[in-house]
Coordinates of C-alpha atoms and ligand atoms in Angstrom, one line a residue:
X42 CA 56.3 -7.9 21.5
X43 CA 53.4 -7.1 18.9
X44 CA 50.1 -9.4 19.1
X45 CA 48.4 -10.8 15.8
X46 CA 46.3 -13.2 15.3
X47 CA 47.6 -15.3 12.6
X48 CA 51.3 -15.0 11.4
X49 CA 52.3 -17.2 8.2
X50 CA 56.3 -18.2 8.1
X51 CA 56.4 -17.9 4.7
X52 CA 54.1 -15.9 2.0
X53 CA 54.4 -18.6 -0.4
X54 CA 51.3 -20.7 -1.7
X55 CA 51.2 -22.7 1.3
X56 CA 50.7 -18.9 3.3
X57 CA 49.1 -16.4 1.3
X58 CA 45.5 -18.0 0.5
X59 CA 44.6 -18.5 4.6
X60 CA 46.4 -14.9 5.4
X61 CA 44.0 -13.1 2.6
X62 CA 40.6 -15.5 3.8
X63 CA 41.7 -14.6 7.7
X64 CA 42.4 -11.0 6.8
X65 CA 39.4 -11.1 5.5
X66 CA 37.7 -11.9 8.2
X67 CA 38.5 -9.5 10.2
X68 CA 41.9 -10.8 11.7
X69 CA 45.5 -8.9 12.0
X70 CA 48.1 -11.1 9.5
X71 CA 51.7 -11.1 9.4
X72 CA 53.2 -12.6 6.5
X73 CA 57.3 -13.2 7.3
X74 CA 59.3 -14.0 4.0
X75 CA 63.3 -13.4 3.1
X76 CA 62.5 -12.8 -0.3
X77 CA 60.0 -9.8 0.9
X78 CA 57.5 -10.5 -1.8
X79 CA 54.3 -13.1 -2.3
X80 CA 54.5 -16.6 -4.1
X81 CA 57.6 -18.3 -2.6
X82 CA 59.7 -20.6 -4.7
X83 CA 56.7 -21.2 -7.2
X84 CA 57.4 -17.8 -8.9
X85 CA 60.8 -16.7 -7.8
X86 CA 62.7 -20.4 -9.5
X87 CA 59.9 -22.8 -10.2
X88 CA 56.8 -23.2 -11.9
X89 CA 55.9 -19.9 -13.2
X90 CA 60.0 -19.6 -14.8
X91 CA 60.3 -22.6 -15.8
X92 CA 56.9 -23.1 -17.8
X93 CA 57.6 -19.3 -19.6
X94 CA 60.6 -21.1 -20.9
X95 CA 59.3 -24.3 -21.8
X96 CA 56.1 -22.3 -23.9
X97 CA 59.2 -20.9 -25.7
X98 CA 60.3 -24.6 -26.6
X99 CA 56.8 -25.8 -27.1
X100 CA 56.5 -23.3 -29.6
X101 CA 60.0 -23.9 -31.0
X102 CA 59.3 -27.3 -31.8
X103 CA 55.7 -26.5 -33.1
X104 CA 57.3 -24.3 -35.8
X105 CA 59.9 -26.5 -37.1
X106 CA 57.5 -29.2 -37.4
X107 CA 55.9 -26.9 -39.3
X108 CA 58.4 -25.9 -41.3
X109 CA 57.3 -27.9 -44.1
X110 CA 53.3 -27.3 -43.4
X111 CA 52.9 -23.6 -44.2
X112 CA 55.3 -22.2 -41.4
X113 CA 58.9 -20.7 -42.5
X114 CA 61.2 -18.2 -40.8
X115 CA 63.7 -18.4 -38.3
X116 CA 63.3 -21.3 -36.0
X117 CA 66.4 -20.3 -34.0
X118 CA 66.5 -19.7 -30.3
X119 CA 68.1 -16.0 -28.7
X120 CA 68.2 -17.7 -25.2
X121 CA 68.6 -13.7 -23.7
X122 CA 65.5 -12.3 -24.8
X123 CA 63.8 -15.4 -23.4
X124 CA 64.8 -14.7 -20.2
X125 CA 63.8 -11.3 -20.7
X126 CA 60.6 -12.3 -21.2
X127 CA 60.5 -14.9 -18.1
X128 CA 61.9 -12.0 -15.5
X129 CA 59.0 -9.9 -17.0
X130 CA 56.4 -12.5 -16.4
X131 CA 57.9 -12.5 -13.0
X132 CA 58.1 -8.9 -12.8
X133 CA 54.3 -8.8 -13.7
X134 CA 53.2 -11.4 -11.2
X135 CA 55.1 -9.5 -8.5
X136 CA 53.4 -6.2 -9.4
X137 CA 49.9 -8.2 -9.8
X138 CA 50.5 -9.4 -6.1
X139 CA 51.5 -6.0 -4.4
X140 CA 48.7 -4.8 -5.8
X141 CA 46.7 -7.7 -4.1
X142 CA 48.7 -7.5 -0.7
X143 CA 47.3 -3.7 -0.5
X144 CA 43.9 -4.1 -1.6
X145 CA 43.2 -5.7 1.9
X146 CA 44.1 -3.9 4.8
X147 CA 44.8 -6.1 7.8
X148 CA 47.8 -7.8 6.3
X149 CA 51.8 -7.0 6.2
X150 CA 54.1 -8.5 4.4
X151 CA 57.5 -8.6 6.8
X152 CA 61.1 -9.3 4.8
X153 CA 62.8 -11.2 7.3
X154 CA 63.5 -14.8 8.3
X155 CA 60.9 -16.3 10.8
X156 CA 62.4 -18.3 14.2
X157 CA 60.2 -19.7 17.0
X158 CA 60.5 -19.2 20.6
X159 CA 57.6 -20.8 22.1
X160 CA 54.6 -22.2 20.8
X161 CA 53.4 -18.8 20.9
X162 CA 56.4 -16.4 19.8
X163 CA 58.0 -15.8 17.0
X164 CA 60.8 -14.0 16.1
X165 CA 61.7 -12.2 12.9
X166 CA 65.3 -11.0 11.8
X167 CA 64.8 -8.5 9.3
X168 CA 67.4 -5.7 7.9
X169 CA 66.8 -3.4 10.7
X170 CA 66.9 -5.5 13.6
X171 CA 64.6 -8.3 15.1
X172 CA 61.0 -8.2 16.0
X173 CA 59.1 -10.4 17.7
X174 CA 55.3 -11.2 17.8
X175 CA 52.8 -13.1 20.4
X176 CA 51.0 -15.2 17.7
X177 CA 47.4 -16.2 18.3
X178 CA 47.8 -18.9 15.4
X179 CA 50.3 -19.8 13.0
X180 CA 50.9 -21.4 9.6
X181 CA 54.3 -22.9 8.8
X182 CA 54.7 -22.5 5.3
X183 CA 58.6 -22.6 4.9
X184 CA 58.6 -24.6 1.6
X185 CA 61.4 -26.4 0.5
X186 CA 64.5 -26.0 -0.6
X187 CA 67.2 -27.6 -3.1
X188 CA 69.2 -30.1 -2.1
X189 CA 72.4 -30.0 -2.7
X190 CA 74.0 -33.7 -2.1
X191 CA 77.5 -34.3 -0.1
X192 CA 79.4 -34.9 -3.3
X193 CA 83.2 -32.8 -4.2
X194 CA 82.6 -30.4 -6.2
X195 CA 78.6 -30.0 -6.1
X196 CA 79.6 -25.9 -5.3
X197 CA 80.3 -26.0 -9.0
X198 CA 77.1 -27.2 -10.0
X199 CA 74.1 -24.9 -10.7
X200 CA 70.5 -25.6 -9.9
X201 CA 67.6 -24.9 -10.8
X202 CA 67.9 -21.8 -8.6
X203 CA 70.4 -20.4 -10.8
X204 CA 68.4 -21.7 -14.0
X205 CA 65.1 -19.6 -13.2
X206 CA 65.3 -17.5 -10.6
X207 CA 64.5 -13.4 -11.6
X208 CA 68.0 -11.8 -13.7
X209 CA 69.2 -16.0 -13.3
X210 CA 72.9 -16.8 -13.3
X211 CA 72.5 -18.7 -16.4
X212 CA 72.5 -16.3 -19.5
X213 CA 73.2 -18.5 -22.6
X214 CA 71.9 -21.4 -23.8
X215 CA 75.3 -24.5 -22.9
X216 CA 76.8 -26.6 -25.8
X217 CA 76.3 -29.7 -23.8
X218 CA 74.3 -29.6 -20.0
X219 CA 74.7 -32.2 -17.5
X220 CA 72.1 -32.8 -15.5
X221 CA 72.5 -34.8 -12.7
X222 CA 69.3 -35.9 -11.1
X223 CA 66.2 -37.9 -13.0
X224 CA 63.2 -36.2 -11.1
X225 CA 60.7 -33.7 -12.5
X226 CA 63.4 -31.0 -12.5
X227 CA 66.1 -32.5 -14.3
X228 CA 64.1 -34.0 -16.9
X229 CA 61.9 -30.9 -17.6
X230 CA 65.1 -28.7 -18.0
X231 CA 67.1 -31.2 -19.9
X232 CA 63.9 -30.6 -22.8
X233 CA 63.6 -27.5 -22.9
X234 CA 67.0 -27.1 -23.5
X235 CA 67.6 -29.8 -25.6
X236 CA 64.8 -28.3 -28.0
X237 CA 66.6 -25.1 -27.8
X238 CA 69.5 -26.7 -29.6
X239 CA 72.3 -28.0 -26.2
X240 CA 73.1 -31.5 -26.0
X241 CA 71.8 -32.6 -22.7
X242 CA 73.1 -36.0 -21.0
X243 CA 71.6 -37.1 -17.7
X244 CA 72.7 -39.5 -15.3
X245 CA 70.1 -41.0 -12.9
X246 CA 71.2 -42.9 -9.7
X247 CA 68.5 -45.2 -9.7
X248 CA 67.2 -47.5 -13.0
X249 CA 64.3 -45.1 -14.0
X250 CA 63.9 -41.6 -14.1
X251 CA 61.0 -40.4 -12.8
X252 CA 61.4 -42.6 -9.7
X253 CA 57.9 -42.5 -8.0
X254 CA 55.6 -42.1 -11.1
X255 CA 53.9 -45.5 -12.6
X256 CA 56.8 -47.1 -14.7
X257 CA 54.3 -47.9 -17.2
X258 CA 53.8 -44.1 -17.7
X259 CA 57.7 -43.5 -17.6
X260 CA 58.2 -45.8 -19.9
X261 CA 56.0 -44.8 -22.6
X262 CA 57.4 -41.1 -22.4
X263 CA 61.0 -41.7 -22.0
X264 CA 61.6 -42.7 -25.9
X265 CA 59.3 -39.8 -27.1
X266 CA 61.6 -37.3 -25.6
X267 CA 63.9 -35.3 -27.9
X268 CA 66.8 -37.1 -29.1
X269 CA 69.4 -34.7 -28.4
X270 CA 68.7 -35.3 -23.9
X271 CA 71.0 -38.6 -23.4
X272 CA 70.0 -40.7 -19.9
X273 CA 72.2 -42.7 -18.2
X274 CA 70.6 -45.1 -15.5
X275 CA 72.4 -46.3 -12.8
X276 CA 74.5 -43.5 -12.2
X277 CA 76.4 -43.0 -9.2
X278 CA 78.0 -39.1 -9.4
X279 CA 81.2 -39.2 -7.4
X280 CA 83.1 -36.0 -8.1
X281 CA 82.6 -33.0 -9.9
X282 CA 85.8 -30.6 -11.0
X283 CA 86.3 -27.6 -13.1
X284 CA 87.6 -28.7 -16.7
X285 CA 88.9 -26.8 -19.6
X286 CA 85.7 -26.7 -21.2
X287 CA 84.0 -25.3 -18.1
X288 CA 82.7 -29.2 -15.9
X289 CA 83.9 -32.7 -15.7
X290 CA 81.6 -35.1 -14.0
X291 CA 83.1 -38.5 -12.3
X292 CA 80.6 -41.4 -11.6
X293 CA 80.6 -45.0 -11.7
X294 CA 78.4 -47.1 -13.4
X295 CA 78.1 -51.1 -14.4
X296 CA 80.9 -51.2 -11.6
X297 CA 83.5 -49.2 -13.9
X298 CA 84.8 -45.5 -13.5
X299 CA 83.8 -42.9 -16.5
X300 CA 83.7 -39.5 -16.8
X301 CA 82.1 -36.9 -19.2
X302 CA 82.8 -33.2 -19.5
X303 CA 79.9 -30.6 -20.6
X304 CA 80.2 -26.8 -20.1
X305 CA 77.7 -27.2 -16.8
X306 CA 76.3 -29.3 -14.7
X307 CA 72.7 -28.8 -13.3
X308 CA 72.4 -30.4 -10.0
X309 CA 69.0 -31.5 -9.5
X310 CA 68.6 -34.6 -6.8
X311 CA 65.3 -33.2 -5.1
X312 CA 64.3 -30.6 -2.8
X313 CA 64.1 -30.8 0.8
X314 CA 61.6 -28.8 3.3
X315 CA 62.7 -26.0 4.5
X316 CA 62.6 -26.1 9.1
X317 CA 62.6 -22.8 10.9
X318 CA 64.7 -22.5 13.9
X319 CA 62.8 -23.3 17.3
X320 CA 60.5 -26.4 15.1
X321 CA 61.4 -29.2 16.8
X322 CA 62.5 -27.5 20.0
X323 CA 58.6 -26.4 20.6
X324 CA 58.0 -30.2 19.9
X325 CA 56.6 -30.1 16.3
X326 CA 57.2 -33.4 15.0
X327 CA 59.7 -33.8 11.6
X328 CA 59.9 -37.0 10.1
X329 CA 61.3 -37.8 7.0
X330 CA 59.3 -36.1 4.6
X331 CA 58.6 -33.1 6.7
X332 CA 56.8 -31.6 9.3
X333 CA 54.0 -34.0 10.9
X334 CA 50.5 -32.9 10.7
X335 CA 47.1 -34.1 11.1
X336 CA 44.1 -34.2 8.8
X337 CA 42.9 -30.9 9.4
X338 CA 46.7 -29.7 9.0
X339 CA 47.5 -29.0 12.6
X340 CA 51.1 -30.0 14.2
X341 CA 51.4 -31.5 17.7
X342 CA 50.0 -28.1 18.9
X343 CA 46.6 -27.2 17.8
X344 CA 47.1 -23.7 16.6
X345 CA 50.6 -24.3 14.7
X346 CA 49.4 -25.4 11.2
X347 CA 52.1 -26.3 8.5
X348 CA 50.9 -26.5 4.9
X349 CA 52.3 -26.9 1.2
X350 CA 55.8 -28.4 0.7
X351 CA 57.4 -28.0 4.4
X352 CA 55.2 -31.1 5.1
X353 CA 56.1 -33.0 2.4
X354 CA 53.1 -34.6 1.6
X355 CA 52.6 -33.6 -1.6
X356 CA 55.1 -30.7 -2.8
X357 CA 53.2 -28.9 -5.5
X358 CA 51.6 -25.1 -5.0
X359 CA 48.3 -26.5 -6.4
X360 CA 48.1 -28.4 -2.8
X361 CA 49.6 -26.1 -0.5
X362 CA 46.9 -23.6 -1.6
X363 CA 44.4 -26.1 -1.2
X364 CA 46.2 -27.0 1.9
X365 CA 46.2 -22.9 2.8
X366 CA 42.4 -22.6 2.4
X367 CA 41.8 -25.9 4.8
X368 CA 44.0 -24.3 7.3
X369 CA 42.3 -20.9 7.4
X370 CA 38.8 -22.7 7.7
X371 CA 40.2 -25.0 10.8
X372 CA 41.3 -21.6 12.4
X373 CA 37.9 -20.0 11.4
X374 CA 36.4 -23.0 13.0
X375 CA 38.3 -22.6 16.1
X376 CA 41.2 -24.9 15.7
X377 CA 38.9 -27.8 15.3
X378 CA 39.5 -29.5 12.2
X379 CA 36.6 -29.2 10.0
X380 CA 38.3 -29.2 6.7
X381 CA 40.5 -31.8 5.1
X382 CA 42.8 -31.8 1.9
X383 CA 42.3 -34.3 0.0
X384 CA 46.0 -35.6 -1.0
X385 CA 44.5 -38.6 -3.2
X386 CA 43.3 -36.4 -6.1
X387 CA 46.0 -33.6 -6.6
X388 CA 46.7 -33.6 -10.4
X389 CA 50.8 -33.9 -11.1
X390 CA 52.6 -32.8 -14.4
X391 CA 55.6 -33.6 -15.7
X392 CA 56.2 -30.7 -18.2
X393 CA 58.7 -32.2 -20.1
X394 CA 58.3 -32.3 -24.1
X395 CA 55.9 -34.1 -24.3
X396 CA 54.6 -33.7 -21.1
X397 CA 52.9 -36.7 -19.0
X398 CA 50.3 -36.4 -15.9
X399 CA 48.6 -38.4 -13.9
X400 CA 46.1 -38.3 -11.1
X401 CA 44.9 -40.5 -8.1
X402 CA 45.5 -44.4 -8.5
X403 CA 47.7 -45.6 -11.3
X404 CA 48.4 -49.1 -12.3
X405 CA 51.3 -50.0 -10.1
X406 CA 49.7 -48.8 -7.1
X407 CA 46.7 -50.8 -7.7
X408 CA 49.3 -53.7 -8.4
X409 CA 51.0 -53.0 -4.7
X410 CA 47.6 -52.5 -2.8
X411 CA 46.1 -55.7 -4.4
X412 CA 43.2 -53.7 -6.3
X413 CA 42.0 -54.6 -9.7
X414 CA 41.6 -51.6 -12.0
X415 CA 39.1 -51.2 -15.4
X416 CA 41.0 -49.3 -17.7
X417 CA 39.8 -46.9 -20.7
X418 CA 41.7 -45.9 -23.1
X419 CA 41.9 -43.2 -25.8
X420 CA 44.7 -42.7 -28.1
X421 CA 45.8 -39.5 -29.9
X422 CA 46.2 -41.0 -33.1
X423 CA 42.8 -40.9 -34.0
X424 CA 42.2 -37.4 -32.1
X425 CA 41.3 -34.6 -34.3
X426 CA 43.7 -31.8 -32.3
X427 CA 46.7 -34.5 -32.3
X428 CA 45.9 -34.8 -36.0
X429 CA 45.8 -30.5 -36.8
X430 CA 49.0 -30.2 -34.6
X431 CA 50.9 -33.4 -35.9
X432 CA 51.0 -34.6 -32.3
X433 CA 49.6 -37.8 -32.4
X434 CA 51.6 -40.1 -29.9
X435 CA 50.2 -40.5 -26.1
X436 CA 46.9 -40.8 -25.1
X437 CA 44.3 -41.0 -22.4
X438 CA 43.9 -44.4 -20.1
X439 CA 40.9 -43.8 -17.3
X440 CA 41.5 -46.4 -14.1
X441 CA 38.2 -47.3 -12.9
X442 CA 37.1 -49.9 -9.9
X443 CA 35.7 -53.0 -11.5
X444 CA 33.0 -52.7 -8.9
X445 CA 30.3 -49.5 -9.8
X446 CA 33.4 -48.5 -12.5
X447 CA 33.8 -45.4 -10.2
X448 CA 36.8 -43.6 -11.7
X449 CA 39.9 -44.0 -9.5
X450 CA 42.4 -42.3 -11.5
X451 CA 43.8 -41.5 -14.7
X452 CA 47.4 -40.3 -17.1
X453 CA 47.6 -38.3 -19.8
X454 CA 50.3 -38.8 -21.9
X455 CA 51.2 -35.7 -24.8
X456 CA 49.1 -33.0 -26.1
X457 CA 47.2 -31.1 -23.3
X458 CA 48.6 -33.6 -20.5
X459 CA 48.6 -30.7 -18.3
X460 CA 44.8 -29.0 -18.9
X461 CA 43.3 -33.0 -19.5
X462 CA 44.7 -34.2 -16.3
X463 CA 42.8 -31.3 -14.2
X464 CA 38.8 -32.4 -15.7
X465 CA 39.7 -36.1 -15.3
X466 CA 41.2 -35.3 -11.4
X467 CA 37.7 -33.4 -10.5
X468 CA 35.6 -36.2 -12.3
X469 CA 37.6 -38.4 -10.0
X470 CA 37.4 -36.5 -6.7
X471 CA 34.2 -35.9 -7.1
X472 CA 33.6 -39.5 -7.4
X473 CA 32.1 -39.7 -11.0
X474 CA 31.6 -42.9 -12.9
X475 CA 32.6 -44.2 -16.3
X476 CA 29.1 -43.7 -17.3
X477 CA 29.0 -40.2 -16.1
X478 CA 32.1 -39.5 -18.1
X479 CA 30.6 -41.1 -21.2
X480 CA 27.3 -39.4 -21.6
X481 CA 29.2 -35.8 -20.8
X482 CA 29.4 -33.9 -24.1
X483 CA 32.9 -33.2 -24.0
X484 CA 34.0 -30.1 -26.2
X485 CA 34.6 -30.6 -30.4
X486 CA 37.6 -30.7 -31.5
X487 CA 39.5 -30.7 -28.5
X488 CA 41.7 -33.4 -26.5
X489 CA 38.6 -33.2 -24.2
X490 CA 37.0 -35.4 -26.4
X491 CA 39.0 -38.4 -25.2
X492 CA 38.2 -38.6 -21.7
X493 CA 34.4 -39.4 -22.8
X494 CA 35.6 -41.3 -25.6
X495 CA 37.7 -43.0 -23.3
X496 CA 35.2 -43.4 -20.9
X497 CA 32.8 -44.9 -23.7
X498 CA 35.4 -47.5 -24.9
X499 CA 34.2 -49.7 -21.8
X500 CA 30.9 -49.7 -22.8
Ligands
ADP131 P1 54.8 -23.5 -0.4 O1 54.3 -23.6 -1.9 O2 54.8 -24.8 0.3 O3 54.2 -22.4 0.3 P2 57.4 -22.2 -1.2 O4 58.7 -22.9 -1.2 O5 56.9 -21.8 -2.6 O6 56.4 -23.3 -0.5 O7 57.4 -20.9 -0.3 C1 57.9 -20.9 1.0 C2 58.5 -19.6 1.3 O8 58.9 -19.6 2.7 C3 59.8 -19.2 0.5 O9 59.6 -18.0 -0.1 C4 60.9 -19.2 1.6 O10 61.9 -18.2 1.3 C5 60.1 -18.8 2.8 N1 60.8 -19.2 4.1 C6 61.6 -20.3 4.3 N2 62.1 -20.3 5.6 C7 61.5 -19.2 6.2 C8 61.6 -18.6 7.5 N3 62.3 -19.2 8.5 N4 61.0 -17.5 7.8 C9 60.2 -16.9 6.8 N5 60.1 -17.4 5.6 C10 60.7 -18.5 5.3

């Protein structure tokens, strides 16, 4: 049995920012991962894959809009040197974070799969045999994992796994995708590869895609998306079989039977966390969402922390670093919890083509908690960027409290959704006010410019 003082079960970003501050500090770190390398699922088959491919549609659809504004040349996609290029983003960022991992001495990265046997103990099965280690504190940072739904034939479906992860399984772009699944995944692939030229259909179960986001906000993206992604609502998948041209997907829907045949299927119906062995056995609470955990982060015993996406509170690496660091300063402060993540203000983007974000209170949350909102708007047709990159649809809307117009929230929908959504989430968490946003001289010409002009349309 070795002794540390903080073991992570996982090295994703839910693990690595608390192990570096605690190694830090002085303390022996052991991070446990299968994949034996730092990042978790955010750079092995999520964010950092999937956003070097959808650069390569952004700029795709930028040039052919161009095509008759000064830009000519071959607007065609080669779908294998893009995925050269992801696995060596990937390749880099691996190589970027060795080089971290070794900078600081009193941390070691263990390939193996974490299992606990008391509060305390932990085991690791590794290549070469099992070790185990008397663990001072520890952060459960297992992450999530894809779900794949009880439905025949879902073996034949890929994910987004096979889509993105390094050398992935898919290697040329598909005449005609199906995606099942509405959510952030589905819809962001089902662009990207709808602006690389596939026909994409997608059947939703429920009536919106998106389910979760303001419908207001879903609504005003869902017709701006490219013409060529098809989505079915009301979707219910009930079989999926090999066909001659490669998948054939059964569902109901409106109460009759149809069927549709592409050459694959993504299957992407949500992610579910990921619970070592021994969790609930030790008497770590799971509900529905996750792992149960207090304020400062802590489970039902004081030193077991579990951060990022295993607690499903909100499943984005943004938080679970956040969530990290708040953990690390609870165990610097003696398991007393002294810092708090702040799940209200986390800024969320859908990537899709055009992308949407939002941030804190939206509409239809005011609507169900009984709260008026103030709302300021912006649109990008009269913004000087939108203008330059013929990208004028979307806009800015600030939700602010009628009372003090303290800034509650905000969406962004189109150009710079993703960049915008980040000033107008730290004007909002740091509880700024529409008059605050309006006197700020927000940068010329950029998008910026809307969230004070946005701001100023109240006034
Ligand atoms: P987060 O962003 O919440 O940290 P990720 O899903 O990115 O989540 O990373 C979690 C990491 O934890 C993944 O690399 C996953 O393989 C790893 N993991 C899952 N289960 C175990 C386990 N039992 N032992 C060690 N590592 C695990």
């Amino acid at each position: 049995m070795q002794s540390v003082d903080l073991l992570t079960i996982g090295a994703g970003g839910g693990a690595y920012p608390a192990a570096f501050r605690l190694a830090k500090a002085g303390r022996s770190v052991v991070m446990v991962d299968p994949k034996g390398v730092m990042s978790g699922n955010c750079l092995y088959e999520g964010c950092i894959p999937s956003k070097a491919m959808r650069e390569t549609a952004v700029m795709l659809q930028s040039q052919r809009r161009f095509a008759t504004r000064g830009l000519s040349g071959s607007m065609r996609i080669d779908y294998a040197q893009m995925i050269a290029h992801k696995d060596a983003i990937q390749a880099r960022r691996y190589q970027q974070h060795a080089a971290e991992l070794a900078a600081v001495p009193n941390i070691r990265l263990l390939q193996g799969v974490a299992r606990f046997l008391s509060p305390h103990e932990v085991a690791v099965t590794t290549a070469t045999g099992e070790q185990c280690f008397h663990c001072a504190q520890i952060i459960l940072a297992s992450g999530s994992e894809v779900f794949a739904p009880p439905i025949p034939g879902a073996h034949l479906c890929l994910s987004s796994h096979d889509l993105y992860k390094p050398d992935p399984t898919l290697k040329k772009l598909p005449g005609h995708l199906i995606v099942i699944g509405g959510g952030y995944i589905g819809l962001e692939t089902a662009t990207f590869l709808a602006a690389f030229g596939a026909q994409v259909t997608l059947l939703q179960r429920g009536e919106q895609v998106l389910d979760g986001m303001d419908p207001a906000l879903v609504a005003q993206l869902t017709p701006l998306l490219d013409p060529r992604v098809r989505i079915l609502t009301g979707v219910d998948v009930t079989a999926v079989e090999a066909s001659r041209r490669g998948r054939r997907v059964r569902y109901r829907r409106k109460g009759k039977n149809e069927q549709l045949e592409g050459d694959i299927v993504l299957m992407a119906v949500g992610r579910r966390p990921v619970i070592p062995a021994g969790t609930v056995e030790i008497g770590i609470a799971v509900g529905k969402k996750g792992v149960e955990v207090g304020a400062g982060l802590q489970t039902a015993h004081p030193h077991i922390y579990a951060c990022g996406d295993v607690n499903g509170r909100v499943p984005l690496f943004h938080a679970a670093v956040r969530q990290s660091l708040v953990a690390a300063h609870n165990i610097l402060g003696g398991n007393q919890p002294l810092d708090y993540a702040d799940f209200s203000h986390v800024p969320t983007t859908i990537f899709t083509l055009p992308a949407a974000a939002y941030v804190g209170i939206t509409p239809d949350q005011a609507a169900a908690r009984g709260m008026a909102l103030v709302t300021g708007r912006y649109d990008f047709a009269e913004d000087a960027r939108a203008q330059i990159l013929e990208r004028t649809e979307g806009g800015i809307r600030l939700f602010f409290a009628p009372d003090g117009l303290r800034l509650l929230g905000g969406w962004v929908l189109g150009i710079d959704a993703g960049h915008l959504i980040g000033q107008i989430g730290m004007a909002a968490a740091s509880g700024l006010t529409a008059y605050d946003l309006a006197r700020f001289a927000d940068q010329h010409p950029t998008s910026a410019e809307g969230i004070g002009k946005a701001a100023r349309s109240l006034f």
